[in-house]
PDB file of C-alpha atoms in Angstrom:
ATOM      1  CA  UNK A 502       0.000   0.000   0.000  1.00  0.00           C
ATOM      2  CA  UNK A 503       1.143   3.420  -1.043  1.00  0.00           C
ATOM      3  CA  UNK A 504       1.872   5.869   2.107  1.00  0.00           C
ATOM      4  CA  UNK A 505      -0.316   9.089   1.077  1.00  0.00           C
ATOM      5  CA  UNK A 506       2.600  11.422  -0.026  1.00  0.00           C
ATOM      6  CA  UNK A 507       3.805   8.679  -2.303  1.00  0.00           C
ATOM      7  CA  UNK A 508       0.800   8.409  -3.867  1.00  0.00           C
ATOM      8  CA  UNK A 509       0.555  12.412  -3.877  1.00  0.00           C
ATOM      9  CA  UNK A 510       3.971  12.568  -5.571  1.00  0.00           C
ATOM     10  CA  UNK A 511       2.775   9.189  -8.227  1.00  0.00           C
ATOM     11  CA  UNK A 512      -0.362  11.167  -8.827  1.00  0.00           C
ATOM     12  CA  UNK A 513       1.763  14.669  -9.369  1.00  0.00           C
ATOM     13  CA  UNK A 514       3.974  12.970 -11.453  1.00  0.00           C
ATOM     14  CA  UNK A 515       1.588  11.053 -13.886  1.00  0.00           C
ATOM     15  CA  UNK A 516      -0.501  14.437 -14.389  1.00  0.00           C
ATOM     16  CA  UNK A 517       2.660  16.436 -14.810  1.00  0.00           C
ATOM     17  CA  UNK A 518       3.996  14.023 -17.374  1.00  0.00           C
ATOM     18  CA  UNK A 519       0.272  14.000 -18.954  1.00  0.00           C
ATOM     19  CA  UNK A 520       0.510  17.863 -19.487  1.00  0.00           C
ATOM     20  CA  UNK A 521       4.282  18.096 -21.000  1.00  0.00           C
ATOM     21  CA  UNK A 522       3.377  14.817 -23.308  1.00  0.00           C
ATOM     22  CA  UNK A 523       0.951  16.965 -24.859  1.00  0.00           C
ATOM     23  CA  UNK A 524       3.533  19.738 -25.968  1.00  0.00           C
ATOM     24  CA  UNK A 525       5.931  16.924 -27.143  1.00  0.00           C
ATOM     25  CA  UNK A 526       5.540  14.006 -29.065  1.00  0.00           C
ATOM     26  CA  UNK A 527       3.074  11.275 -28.369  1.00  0.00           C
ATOM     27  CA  UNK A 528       5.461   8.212 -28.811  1.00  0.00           C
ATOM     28  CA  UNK A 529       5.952   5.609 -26.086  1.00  0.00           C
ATOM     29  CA  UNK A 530       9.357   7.131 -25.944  1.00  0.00           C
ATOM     30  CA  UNK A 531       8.739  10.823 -25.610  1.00  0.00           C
ATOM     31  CA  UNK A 532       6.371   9.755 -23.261  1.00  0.00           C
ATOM     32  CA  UNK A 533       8.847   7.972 -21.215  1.00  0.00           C
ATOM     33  CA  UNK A 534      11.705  10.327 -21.804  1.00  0.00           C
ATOM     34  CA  UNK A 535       9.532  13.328 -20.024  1.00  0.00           C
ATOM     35  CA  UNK A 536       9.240  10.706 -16.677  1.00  0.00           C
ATOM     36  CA  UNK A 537      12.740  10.559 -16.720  1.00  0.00           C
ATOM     37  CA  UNK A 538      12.840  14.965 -15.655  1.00  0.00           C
ATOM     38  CA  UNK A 539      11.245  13.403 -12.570  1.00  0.00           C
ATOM     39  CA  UNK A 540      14.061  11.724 -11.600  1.00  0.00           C
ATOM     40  CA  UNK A 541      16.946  11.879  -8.802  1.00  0.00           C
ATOM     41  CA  UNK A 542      20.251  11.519  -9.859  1.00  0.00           C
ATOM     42  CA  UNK A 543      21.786   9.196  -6.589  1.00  0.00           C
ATOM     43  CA  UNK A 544      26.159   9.681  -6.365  1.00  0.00           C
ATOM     44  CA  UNK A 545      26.330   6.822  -4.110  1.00  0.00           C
ATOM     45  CA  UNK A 546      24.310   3.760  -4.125  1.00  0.00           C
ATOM     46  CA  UNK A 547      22.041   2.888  -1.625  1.00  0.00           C
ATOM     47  CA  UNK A 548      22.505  -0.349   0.540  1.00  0.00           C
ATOM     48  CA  UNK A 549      20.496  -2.470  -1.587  1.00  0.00           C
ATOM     49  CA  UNK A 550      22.090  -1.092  -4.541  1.00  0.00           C
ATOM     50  CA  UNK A 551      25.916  -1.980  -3.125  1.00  0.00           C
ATOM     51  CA  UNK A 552      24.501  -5.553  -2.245  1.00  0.00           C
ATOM     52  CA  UNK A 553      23.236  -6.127  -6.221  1.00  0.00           C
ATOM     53  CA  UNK A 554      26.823  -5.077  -7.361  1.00  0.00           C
ATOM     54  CA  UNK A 555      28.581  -7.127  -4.802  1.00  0.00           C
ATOM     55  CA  UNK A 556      26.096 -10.363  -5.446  1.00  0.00           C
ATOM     56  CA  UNK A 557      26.512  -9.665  -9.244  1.00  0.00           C
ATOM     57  CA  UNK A 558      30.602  -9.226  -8.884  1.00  0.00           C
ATOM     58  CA  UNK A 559      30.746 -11.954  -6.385  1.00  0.00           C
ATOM     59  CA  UNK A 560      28.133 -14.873  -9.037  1.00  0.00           C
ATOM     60  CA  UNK A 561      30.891 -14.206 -11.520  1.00  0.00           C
ATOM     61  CA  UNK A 562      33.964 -14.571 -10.322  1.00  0.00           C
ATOM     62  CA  UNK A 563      32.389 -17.994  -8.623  1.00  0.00           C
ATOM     63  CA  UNK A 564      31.714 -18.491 -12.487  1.00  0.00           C
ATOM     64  CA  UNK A 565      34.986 -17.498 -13.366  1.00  0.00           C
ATOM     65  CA  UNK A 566      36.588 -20.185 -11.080  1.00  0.00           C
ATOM     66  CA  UNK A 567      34.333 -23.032 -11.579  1.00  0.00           C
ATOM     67  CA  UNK A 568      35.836 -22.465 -15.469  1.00  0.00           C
ATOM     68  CA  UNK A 569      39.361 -22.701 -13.912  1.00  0.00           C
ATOM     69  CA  UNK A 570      39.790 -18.803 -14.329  1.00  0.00           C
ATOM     70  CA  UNK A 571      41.685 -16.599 -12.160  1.00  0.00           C
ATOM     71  CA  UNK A 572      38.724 -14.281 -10.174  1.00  0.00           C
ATOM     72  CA  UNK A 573      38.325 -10.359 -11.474  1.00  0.00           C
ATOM     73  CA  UNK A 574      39.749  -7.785  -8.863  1.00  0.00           C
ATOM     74  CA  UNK A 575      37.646  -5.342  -8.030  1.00  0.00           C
ATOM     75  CA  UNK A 576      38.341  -1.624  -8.939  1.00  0.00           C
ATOM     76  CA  UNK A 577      36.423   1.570  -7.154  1.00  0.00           C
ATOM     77  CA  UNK A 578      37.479   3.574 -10.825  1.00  0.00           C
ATOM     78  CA  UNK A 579      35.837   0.931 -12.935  1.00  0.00           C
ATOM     79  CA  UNK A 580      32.792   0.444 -10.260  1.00  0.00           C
ATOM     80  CA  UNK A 581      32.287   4.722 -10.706  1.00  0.00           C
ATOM     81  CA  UNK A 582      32.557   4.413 -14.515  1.00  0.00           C
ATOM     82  CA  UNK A 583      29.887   1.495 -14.846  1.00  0.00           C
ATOM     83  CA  UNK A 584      27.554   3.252 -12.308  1.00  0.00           C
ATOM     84  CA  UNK A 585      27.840   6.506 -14.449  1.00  0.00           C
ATOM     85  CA  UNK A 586      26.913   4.334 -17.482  1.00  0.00           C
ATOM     86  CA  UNK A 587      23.787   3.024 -16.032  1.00  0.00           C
ATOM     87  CA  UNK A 588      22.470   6.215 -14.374  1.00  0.00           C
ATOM     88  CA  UNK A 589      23.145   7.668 -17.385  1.00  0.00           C
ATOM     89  CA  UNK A 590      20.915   4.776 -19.561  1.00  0.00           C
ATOM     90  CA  UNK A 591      18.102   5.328 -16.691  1.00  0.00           C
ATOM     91  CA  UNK A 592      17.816   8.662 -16.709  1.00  0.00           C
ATOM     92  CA  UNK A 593      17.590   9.032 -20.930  1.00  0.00           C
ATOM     93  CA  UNK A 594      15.556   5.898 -21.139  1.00  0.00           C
ATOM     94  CA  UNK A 595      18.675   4.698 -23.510  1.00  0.00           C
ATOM     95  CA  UNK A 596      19.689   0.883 -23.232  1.00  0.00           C
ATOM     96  CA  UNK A 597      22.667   0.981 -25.495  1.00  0.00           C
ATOM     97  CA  UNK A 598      26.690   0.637 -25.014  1.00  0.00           C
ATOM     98  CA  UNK A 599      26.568   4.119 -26.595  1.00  0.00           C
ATOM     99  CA  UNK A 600      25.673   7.141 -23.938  1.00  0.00           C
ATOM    100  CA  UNK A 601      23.075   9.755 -24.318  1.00  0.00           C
ATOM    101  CA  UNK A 602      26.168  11.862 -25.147  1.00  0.00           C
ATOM    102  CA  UNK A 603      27.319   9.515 -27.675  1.00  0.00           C
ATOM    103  CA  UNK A 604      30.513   8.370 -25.661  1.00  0.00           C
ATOM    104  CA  UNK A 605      31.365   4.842 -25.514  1.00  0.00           C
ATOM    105  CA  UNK A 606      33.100   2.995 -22.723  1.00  0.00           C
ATOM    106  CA  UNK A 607      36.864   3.937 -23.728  1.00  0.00           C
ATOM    107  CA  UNK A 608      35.268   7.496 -24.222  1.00  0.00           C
ATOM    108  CA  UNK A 609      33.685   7.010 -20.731  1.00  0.00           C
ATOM    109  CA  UNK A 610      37.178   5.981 -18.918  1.00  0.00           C
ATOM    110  CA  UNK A 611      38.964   8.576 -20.562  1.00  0.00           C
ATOM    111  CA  UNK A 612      36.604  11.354 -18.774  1.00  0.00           C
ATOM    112  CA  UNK A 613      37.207   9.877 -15.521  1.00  0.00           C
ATOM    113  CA  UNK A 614      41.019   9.450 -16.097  1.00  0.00           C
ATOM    114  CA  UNK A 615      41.513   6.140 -16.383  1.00  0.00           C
ATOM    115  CA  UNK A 616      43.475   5.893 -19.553  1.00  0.00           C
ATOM    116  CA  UNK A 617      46.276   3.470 -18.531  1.00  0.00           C
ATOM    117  CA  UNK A 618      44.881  -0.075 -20.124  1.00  0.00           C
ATOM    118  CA  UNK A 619      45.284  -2.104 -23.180  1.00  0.00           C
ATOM    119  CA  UNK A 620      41.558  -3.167 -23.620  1.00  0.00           C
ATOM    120  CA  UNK A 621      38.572  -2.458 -22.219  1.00  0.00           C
ATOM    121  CA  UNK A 622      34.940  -4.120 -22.119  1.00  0.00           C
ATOM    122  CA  UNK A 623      31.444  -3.529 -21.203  1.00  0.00           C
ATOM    123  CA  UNK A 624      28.563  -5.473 -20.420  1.00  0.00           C
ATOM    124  CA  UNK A 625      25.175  -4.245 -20.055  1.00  0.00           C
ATOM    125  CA  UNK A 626      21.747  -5.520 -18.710  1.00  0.00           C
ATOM    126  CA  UNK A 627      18.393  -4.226 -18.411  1.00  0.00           C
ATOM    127  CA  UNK A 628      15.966  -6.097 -15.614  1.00  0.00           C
ATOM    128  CA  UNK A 629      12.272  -5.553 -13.869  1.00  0.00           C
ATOM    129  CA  UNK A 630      10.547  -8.083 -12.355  1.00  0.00           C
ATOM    130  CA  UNK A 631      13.166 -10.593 -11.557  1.00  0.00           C
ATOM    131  CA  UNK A 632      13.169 -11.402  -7.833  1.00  0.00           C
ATOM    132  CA  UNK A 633      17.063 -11.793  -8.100  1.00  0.00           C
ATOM    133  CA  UNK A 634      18.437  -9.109 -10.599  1.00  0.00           C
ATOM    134  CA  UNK A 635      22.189  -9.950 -10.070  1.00  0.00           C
ATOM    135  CA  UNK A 636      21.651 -14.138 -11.032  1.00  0.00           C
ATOM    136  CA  UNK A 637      18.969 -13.106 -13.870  1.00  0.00           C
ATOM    137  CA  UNK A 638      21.568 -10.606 -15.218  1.00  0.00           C
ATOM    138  CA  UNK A 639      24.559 -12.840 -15.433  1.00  0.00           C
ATOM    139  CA  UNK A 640      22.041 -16.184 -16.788  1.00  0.00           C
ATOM    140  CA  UNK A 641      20.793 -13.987 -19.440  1.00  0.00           C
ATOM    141  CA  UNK A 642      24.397 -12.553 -20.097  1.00  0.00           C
ATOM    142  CA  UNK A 643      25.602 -15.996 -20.670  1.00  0.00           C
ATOM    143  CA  UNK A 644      23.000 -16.445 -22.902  1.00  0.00           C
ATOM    144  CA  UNK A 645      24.830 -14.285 -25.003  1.00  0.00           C
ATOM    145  CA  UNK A 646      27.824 -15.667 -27.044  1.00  0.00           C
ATOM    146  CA  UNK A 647      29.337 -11.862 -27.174  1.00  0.00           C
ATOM    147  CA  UNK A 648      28.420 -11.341 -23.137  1.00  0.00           C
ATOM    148  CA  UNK A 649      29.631 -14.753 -21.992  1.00  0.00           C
ATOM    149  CA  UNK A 650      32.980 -14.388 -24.417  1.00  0.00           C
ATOM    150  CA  UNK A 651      33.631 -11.091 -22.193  1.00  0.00           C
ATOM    151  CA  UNK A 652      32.580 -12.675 -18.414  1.00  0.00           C
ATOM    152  CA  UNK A 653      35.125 -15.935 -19.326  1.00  0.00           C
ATOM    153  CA  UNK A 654      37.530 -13.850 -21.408  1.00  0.00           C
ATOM    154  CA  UNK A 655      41.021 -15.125 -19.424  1.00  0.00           C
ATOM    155  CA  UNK A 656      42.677 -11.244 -20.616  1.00  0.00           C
ATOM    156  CA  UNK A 657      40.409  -9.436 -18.282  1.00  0.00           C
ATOM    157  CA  UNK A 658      41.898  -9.056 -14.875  1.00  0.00           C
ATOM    158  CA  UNK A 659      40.086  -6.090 -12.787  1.00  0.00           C
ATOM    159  CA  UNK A 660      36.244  -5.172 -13.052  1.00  0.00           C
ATOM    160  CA  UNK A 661      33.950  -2.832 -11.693  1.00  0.00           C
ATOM    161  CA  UNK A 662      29.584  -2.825 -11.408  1.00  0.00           C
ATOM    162  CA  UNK A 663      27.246  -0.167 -11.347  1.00  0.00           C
ATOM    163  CA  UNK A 664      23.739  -0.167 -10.557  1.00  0.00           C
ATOM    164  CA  UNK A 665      20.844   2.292 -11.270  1.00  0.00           C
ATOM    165  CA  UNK A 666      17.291   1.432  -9.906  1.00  0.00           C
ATOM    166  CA  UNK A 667      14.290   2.889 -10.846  1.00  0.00           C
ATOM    167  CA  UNK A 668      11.358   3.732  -8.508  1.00  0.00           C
ATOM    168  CA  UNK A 669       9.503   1.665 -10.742  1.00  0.00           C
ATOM    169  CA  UNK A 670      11.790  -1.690  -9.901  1.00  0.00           C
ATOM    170  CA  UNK A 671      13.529  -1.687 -13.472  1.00  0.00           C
ATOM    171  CA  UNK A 672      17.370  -2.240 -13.309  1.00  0.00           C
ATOM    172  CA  UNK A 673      20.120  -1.208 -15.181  1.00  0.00           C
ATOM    173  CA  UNK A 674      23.673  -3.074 -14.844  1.00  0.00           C
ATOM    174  CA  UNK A 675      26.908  -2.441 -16.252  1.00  0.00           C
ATOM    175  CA  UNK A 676      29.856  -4.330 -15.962  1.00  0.00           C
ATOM    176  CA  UNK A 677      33.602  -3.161 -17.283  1.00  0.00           C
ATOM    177  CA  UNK A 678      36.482  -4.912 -17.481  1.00  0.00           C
ATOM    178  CA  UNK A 679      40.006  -3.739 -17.896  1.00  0.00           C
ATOM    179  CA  UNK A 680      43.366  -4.960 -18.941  1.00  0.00           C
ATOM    180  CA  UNK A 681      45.824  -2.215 -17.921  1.00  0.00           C
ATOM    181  CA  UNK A 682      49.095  -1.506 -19.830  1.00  0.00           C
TER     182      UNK A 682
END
């Protein structure tokens, strides 16, 4: 059950994304896009957050060693640049490798300052209504020849997993993984 400001805010929200849809286009998309003003950009991620990204990081490198590969380290840098990536995709209603300012990941690490590696990767996932987002990510990853070639790719050695939720329960995960020089 809704507390009453939270249906207050829902209800503000729906009629104030009503009234700009009219000025705009009527696509699903525009639609959507004018939600996304509504939205709170979060710099650090919650507790439940944190506990997705460490389940997610913690599933693959269990994967990782059950295929007799060495485990990813885990790297703050990397974990900031794949958090930026998905509050970036959930905010512009964008699932693509490609960010609502057209950078890519190497693009991405380079405007955080992390320019010191030899190849660079990115996984990304998009989730809602899985009761456990980090195991649904990775199964449907390795679904994937092109996703599963970069969680058991033997070259990667450090990794880092953002997180951005949306009050409506849809996730979006990306993973990077670096070889530095």
């Amino acid at each position: 059950m809704l507390k009453p400001i939270a249906a207050v805010s829902l209800l503000l929200t729906a009629f104030i994304s009503a009234a700009l849809s009219q000025t705009s286009s009527t696509t699903a998309k525009s639609e959507f896009q004018v939600a996304a003003y509504t939205r709170v950009r979060v710099a650090k991620p919650s507790a439940s957050v944190a506990a997705v990204e460490n389940q997610t990081f913690e599933l693959i490198n269990k994967l990782r060693i059950d295929a007799g590969l060495e485990p990813l380290a885990w790297r703050n840098d990397l974990a900031d640049l794949a958090r930026m990536h998905s509050q970036d995709m959930a905010e512009s209603n964008n699932f693509n490798h490609r960010g609502s300012d057209g950078s890519m990941v190497d693009d991405r690490a380079d405007k955080l300052g992390i320019s010191n590696w030899s190849a660079i990767g990115e996984n990304i996932a998009y989730l809602r209504g899985f009761d456990d987002v980090a195991a649904s990510a990775i199964e449907k990853w390795l679904e994937s020849p092109a996703h599963k070639k970069n969680l058991l790719d033997k070259r990667w050695k450090e990794t880092g997993i953002g997180v951005a939720v949306l009050p409506d329960g849809t996730y979006y995960l990306t993973q990077v993984f670096l070889l530095r020089d």
